[in-house]
JSON list of C-alpha atoms in Angstrom, two decimals:
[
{"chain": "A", "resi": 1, "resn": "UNK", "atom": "CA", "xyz": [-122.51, 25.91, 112.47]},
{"chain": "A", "resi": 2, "resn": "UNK", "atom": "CA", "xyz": [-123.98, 23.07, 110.45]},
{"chain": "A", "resi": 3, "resn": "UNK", "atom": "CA", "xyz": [-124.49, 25.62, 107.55]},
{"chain": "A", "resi": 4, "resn": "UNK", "atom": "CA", "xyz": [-120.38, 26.32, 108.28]},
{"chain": "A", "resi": 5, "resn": "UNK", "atom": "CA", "xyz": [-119.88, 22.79, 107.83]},
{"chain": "A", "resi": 6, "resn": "UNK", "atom": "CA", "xyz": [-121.91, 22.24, 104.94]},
{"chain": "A", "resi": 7, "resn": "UNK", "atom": "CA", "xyz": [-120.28, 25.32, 103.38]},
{"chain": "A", "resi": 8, "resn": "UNK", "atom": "CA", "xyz": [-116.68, 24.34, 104.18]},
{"chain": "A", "resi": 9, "resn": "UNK", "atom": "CA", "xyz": [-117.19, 20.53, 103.10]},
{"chain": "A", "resi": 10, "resn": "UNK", "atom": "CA", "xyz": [-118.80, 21.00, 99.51]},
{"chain": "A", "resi": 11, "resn": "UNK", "atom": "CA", "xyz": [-115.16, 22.99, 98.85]},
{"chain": "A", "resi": 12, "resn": "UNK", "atom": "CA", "xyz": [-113.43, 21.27, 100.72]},
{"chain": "A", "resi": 13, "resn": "UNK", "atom": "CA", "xyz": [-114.83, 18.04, 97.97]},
{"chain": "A", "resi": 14, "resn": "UNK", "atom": "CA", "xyz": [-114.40, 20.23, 95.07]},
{"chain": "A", "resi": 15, "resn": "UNK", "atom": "CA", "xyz": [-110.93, 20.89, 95.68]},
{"chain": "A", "resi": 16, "resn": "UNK", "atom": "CA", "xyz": [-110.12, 17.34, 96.46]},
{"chain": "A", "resi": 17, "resn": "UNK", "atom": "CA", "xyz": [-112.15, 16.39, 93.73]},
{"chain": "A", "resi": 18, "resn": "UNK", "atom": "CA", "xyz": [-110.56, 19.29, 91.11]},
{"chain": "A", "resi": 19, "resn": "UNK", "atom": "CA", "xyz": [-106.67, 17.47, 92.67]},
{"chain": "A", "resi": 20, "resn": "UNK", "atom": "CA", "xyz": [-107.76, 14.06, 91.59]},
{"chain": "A", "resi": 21, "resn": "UNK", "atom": "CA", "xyz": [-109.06, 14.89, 87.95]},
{"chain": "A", "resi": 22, "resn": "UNK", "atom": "CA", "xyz": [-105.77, 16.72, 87.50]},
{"chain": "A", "resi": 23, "resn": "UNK", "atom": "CA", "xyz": [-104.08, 13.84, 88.73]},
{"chain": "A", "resi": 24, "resn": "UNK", "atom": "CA", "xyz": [-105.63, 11.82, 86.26]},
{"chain": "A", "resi": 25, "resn": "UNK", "atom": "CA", "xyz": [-105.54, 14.26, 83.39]},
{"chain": "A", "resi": 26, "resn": "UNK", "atom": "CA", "xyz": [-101.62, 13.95, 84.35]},
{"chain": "A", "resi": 27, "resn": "UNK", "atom": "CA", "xyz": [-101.20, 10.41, 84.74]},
{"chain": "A", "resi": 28, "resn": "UNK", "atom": "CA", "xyz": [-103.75, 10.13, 81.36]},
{"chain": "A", "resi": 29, "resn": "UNK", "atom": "CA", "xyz": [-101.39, 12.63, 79.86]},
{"chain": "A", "resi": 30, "resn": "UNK", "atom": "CA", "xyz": [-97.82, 10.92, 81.03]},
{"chain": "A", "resi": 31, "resn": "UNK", "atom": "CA", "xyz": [-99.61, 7.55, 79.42]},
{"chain": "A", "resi": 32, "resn": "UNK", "atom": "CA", "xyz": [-100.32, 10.00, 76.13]},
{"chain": "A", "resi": 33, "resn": "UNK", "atom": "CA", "xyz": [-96.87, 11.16, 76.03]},
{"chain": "A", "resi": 34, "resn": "UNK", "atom": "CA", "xyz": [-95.20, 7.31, 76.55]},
{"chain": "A", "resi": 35, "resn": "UNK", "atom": "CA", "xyz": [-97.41, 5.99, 73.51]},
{"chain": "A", "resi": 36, "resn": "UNK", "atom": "CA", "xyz": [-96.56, 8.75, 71.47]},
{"chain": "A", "resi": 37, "resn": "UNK", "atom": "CA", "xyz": [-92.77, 8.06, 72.11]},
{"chain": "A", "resi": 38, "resn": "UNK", "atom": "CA", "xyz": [-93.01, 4.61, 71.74]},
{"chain": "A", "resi": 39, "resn": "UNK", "atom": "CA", "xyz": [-95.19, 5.18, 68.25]},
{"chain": "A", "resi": 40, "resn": "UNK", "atom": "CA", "xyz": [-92.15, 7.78, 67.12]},
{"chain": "A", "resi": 41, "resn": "UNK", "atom": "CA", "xyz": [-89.64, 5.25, 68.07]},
{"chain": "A", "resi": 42, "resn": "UNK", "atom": "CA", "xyz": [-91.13, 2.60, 66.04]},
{"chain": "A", "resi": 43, "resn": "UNK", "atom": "CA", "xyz": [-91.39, 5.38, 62.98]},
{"chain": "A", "resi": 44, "resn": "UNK", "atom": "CA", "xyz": [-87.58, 6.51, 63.72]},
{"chain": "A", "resi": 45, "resn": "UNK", "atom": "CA", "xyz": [-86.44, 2.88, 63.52]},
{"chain": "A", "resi": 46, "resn": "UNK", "atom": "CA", "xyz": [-88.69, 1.77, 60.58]},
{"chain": "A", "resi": 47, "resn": "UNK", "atom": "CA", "xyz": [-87.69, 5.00, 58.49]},
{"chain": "A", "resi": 48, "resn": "UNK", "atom": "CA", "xyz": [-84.10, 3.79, 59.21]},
{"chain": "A", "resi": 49, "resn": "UNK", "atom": "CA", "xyz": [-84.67, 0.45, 57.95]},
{"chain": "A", "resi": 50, "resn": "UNK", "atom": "CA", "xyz": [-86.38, 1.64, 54.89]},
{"chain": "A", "resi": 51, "resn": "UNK", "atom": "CA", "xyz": [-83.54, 3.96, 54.90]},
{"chain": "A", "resi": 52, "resn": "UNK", "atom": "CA", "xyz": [-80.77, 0.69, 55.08]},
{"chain": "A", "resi": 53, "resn": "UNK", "atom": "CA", "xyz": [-83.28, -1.54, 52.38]},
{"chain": "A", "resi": 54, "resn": "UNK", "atom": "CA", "xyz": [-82.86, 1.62, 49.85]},
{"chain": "A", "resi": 55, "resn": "UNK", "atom": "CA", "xyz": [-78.73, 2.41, 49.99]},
{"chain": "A", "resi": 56, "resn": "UNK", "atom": "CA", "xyz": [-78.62, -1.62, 49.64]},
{"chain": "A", "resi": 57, "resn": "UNK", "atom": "CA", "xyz": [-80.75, -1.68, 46.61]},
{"chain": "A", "resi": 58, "resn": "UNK", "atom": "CA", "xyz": [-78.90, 0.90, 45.17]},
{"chain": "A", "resi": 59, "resn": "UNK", "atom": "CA", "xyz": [-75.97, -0.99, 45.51]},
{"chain": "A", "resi": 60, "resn": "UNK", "atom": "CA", "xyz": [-77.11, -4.13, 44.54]},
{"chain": "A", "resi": 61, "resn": "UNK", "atom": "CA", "xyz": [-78.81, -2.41, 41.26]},
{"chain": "A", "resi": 62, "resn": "UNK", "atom": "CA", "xyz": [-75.07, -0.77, 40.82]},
{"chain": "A", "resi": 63, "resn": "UNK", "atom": "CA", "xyz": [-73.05, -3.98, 41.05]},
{"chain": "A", "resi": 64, "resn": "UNK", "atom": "CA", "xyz": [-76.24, -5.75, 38.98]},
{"chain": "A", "resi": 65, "resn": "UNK", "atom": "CA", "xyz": [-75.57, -3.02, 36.20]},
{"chain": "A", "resi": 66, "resn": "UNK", "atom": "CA", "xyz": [-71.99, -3.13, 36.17]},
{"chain": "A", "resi": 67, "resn": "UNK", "atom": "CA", "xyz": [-72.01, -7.19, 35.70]},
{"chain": "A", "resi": 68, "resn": "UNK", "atom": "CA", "xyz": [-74.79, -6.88, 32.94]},
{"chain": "A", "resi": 69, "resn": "UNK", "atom": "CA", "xyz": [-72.23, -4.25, 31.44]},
{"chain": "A", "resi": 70, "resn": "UNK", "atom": "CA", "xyz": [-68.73, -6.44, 32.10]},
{"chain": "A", "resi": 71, "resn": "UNK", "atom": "CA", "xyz": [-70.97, -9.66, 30.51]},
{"chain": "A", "resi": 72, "resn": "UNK", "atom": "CA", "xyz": [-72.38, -7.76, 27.46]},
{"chain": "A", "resi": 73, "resn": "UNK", "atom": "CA", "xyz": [-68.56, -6.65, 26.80]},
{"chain": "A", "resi": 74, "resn": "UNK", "atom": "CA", "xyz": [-67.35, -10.43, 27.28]},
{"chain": "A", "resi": 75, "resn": "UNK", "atom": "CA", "xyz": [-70.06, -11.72, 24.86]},
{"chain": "A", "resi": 76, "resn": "UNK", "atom": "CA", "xyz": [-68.92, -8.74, 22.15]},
{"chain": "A", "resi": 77, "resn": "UNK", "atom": "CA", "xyz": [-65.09, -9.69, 22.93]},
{"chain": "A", "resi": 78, "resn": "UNK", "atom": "CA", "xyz": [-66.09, -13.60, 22.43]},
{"chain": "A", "resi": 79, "resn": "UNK", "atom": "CA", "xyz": [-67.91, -12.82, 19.50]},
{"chain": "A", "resi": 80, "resn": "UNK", "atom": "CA", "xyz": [-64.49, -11.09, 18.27]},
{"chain": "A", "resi": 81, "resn": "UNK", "atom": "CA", "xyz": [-62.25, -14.13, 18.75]},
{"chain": "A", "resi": 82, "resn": "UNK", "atom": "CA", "xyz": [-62.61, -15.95, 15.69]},
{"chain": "A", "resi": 83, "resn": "UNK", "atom": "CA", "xyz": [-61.95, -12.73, 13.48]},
{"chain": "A", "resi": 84, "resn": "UNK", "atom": "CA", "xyz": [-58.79, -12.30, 15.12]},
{"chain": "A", "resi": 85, "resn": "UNK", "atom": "CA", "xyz": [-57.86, -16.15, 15.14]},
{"chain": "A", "resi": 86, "resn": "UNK", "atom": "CA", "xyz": [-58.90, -15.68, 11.40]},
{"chain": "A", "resi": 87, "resn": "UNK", "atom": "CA", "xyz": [-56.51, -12.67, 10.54]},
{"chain": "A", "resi": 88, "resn": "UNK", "atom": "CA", "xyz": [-53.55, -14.18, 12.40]},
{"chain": "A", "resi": 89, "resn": "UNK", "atom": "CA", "xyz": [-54.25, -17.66, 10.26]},
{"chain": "A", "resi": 90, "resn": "UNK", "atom": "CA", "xyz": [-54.11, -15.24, 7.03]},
{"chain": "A", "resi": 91, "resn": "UNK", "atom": "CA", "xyz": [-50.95, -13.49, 7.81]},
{"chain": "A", "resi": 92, "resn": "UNK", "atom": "CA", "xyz": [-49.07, -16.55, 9.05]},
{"chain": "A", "resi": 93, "resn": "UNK", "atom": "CA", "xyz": [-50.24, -18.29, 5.60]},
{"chain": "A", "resi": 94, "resn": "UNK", "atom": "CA", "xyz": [-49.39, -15.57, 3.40]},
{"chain": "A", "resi": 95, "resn": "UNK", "atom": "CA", "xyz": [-46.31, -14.95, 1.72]},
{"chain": "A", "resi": 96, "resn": "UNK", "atom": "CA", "xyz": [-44.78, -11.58, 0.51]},
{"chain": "A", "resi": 97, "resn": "UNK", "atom": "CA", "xyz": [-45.19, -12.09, -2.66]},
{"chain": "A", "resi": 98, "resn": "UNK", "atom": "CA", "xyz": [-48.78, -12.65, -2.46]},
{"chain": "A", "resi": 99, "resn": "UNK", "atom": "CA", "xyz": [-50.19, -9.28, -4.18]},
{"chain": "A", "resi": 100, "resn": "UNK", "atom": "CA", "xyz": [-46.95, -7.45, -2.52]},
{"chain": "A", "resi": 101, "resn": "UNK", "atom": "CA", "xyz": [-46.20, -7.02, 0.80]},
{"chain": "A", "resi": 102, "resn": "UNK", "atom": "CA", "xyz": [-47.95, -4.29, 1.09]},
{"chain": "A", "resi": 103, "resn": "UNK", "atom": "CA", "xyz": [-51.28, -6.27, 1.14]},
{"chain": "A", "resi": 104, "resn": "UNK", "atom": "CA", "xyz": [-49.73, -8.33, 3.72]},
{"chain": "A", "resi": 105, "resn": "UNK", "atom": "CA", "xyz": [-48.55, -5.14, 5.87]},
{"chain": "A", "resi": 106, "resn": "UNK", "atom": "CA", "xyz": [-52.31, -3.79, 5.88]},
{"chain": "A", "resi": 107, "resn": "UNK", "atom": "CA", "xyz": [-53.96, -6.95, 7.19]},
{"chain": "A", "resi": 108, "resn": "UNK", "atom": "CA", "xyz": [-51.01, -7.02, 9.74]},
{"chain": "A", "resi": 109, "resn": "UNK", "atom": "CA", "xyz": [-51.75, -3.70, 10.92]},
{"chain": "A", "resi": 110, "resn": "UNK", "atom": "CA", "xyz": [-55.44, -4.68, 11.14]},
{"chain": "A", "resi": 111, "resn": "UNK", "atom": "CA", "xyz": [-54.51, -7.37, 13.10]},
{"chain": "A", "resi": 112, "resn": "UNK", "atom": "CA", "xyz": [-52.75, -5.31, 15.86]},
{"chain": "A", "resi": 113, "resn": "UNK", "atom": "CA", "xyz": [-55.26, -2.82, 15.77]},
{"chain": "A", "resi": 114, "resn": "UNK", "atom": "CA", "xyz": [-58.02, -5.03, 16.65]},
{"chain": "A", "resi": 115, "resn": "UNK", "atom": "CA", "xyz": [-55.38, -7.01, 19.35]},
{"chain": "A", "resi": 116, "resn": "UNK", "atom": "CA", "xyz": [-54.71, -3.66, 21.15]},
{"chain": "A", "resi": 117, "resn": "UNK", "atom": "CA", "xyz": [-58.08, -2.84, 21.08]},
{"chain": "A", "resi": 118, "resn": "UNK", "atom": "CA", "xyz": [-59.37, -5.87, 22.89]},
{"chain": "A", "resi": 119, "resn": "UNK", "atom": "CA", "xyz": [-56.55, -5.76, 25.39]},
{"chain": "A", "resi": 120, "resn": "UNK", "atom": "CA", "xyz": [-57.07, -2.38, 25.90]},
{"chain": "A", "resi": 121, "resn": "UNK", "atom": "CA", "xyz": [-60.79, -3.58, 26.91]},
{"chain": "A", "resi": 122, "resn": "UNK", "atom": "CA", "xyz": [-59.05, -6.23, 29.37]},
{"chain": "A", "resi": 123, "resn": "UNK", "atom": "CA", "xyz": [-58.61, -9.27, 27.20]},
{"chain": "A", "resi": 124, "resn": "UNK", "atom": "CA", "xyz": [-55.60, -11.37, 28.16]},
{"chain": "A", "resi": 125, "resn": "UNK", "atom": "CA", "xyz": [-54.34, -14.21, 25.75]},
{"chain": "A", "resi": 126, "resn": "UNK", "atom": "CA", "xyz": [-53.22, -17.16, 27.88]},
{"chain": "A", "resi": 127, "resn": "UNK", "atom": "CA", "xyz": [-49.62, -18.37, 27.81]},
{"chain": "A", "resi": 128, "resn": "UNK", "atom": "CA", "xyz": [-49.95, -22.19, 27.19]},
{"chain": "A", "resi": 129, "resn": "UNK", "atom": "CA", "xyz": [-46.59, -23.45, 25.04]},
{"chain": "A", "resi": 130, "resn": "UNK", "atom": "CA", "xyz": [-44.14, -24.82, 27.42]},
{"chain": "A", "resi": 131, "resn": "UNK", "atom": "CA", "xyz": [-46.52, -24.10, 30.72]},
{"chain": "A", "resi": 132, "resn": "UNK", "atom": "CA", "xyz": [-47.88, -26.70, 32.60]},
{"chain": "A", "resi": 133, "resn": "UNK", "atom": "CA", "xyz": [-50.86, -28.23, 31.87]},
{"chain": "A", "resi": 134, "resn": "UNK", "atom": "CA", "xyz": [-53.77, -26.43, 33.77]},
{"chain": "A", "resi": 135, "resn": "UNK", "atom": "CA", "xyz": [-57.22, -27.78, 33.07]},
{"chain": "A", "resi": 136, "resn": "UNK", "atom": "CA", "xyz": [-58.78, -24.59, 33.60]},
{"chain": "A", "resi": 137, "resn": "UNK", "atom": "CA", "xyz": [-57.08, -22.52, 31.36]},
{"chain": "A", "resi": 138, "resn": "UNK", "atom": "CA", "xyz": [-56.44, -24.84, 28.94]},
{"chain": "A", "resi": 139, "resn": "UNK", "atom": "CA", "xyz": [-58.19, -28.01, 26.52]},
{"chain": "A", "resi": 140, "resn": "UNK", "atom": "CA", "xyz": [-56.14, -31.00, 26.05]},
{"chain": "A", "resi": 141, "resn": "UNK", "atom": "CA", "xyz": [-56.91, -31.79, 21.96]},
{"chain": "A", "resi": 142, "resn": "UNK", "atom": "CA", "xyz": [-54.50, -34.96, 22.18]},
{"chain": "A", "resi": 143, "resn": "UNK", "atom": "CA", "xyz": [-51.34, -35.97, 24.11]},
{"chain": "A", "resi": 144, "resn": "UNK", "atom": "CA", "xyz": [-47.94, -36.62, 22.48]},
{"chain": "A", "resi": 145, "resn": "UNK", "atom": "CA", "xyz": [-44.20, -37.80, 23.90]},
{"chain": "A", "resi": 146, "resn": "UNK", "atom": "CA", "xyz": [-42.98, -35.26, 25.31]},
{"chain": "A", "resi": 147, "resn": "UNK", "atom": "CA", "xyz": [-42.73, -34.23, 29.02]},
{"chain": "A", "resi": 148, "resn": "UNK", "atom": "CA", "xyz": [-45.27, -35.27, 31.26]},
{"chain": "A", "resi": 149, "resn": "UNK", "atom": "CA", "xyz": [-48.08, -32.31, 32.15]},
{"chain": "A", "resi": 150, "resn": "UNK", "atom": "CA", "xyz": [-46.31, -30.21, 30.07]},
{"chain": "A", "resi": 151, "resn": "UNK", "atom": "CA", "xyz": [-48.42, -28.41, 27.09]},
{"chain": "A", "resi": 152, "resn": "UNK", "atom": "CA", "xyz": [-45.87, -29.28, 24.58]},
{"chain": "A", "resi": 153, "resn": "UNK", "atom": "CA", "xyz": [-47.93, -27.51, 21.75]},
{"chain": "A", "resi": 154, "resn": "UNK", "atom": "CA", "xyz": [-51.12, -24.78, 21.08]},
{"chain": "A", "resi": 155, "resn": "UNK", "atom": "CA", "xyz": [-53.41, -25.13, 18.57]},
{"chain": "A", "resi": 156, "resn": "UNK", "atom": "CA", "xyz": [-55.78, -22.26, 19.19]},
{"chain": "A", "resi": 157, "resn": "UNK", "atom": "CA", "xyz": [-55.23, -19.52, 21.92]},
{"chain": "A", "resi": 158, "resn": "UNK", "atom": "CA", "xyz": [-56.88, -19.52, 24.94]},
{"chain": "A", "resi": 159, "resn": "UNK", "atom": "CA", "xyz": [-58.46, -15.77, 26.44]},
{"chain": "A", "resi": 160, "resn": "UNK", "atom": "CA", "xyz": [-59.33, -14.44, 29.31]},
{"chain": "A", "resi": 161, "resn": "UNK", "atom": "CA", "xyz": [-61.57, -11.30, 30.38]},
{"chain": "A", "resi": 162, "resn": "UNK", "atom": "CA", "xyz": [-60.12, -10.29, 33.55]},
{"chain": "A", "resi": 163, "resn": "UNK", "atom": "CA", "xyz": [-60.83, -13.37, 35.56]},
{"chain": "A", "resi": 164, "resn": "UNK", "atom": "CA", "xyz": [-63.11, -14.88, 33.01]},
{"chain": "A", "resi": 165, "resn": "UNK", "atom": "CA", "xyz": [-62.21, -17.50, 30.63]},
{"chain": "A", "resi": 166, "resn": "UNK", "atom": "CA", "xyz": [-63.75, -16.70, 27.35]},
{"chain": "A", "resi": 167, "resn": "UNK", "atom": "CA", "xyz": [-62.01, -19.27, 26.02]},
{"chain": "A", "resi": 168, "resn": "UNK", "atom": "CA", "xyz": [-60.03, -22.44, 26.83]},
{"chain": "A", "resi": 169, "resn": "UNK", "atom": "CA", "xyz": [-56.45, -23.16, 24.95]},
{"chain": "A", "resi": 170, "resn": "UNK", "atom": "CA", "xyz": [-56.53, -26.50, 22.44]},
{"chain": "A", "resi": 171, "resn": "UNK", "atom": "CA", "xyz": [-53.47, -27.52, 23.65]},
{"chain": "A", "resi": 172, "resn": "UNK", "atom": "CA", "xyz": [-51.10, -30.59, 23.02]},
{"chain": "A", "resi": 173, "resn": "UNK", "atom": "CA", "xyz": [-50.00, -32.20, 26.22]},
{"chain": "A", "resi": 174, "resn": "UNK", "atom": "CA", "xyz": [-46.72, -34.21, 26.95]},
{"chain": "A", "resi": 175, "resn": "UNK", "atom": "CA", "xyz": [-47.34, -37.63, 28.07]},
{"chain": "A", "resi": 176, "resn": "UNK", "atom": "CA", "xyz": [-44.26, -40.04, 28.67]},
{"chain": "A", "resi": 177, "resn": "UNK", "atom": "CA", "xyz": [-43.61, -43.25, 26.65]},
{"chain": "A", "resi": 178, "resn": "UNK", "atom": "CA", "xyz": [-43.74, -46.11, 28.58]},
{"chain": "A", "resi": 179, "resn": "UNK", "atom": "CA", "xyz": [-40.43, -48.32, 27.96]},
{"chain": "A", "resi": 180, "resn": "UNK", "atom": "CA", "xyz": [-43.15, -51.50, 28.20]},
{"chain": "A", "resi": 181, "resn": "UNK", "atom": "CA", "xyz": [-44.93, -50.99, 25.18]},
{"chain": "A", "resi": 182, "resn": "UNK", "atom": "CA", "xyz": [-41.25, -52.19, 23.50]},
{"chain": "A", "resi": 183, "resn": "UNK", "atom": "CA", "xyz": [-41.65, -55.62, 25.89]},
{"chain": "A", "resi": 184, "resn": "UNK", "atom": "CA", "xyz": [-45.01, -56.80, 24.93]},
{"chain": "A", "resi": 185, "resn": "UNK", "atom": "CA", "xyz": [-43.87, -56.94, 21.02]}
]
């Protein structure tokens, strides 16, 4: 009977033993599984960040290339400015009869040419004459009688590129007379 015993206990161990390593192979494999999760949830949510930093650096390098583009065309169209002031100084000094009108026609025609192209490229020319006077549109050269804040004159044309200035108006603003300048005589 002791040899029954000895027989029956050994197994009895083995299986009890055999239940506990698999209990620990589990629980060691449940701990595997929950770091391996946790490791592919930090990957999933890193990948999507990386994913979020690249569509906004695309964007930003879009909206980057699109103002190096809109500022390249602004310094061309600035550039431009004079030449047109220059033409519309020639045709409002010339006469007909200077080398026929003719002459005068083609450097007209030039003139709206170049006008419509610009515009067509956005350029707006600011309205100054009787406006009010607007320091951020416009240049006050000198002030003359006339009607207070009022830009009673333009010297040079102001433009704008979209919402850009390119360039301020020289303008003439009205200032009042005072009726005390008569007293102090």
């Amino acid at each position: 009977m002791a040899n029954e015993e000895m027989d029956f206990s050994p197994d009895q161990e083995g299986v009890e033993r055999g239940e506990v390593e698999e209990a620990e192979d589990l629980e060691s494999l449940k701990k595997a599984l929950e770091e391996a999760k946790e490791k592919a949830e930090k990957y999933l949510v890193n990948w999507q960040r990386a994913e979020a930093d690249f569509i906004n650096y695309k964007r930003r390098s879009e909206q980057e290339r699109a103002e190096m583009a809109s500022s390249a065309n602004a310094n061309l169209i600035a550039d431009l400015l004079p030449v047109l002031d220059d033409l519309e100084r020639a045709l409002e000094s010339a006469s007909d009869d200077f080398d026929g009108p003719t002459w005068v026609e083609g450097v007209r025609l030039i003139y709206r040419k170049l006008k419509a192209v610009l515009e067509d490229q956005g350029l707006l020319e600011i309205e100054a004459e009787g406006k009010e006077f607007d320091p951020n549109l416009h240049e006050a050269v000198m002030c003359v009688e006339g009607e207070e804040g009022k830009v009673c004159e333009e010297i040079q044309k102001g433009y704008k590129l979209g919402d850009r200035l390119l360039r301020p108006s020289r303008v003439k603003v009205g200032k009042e007379q005072d009726g005390s300048g008569s007293d102090e005589d």
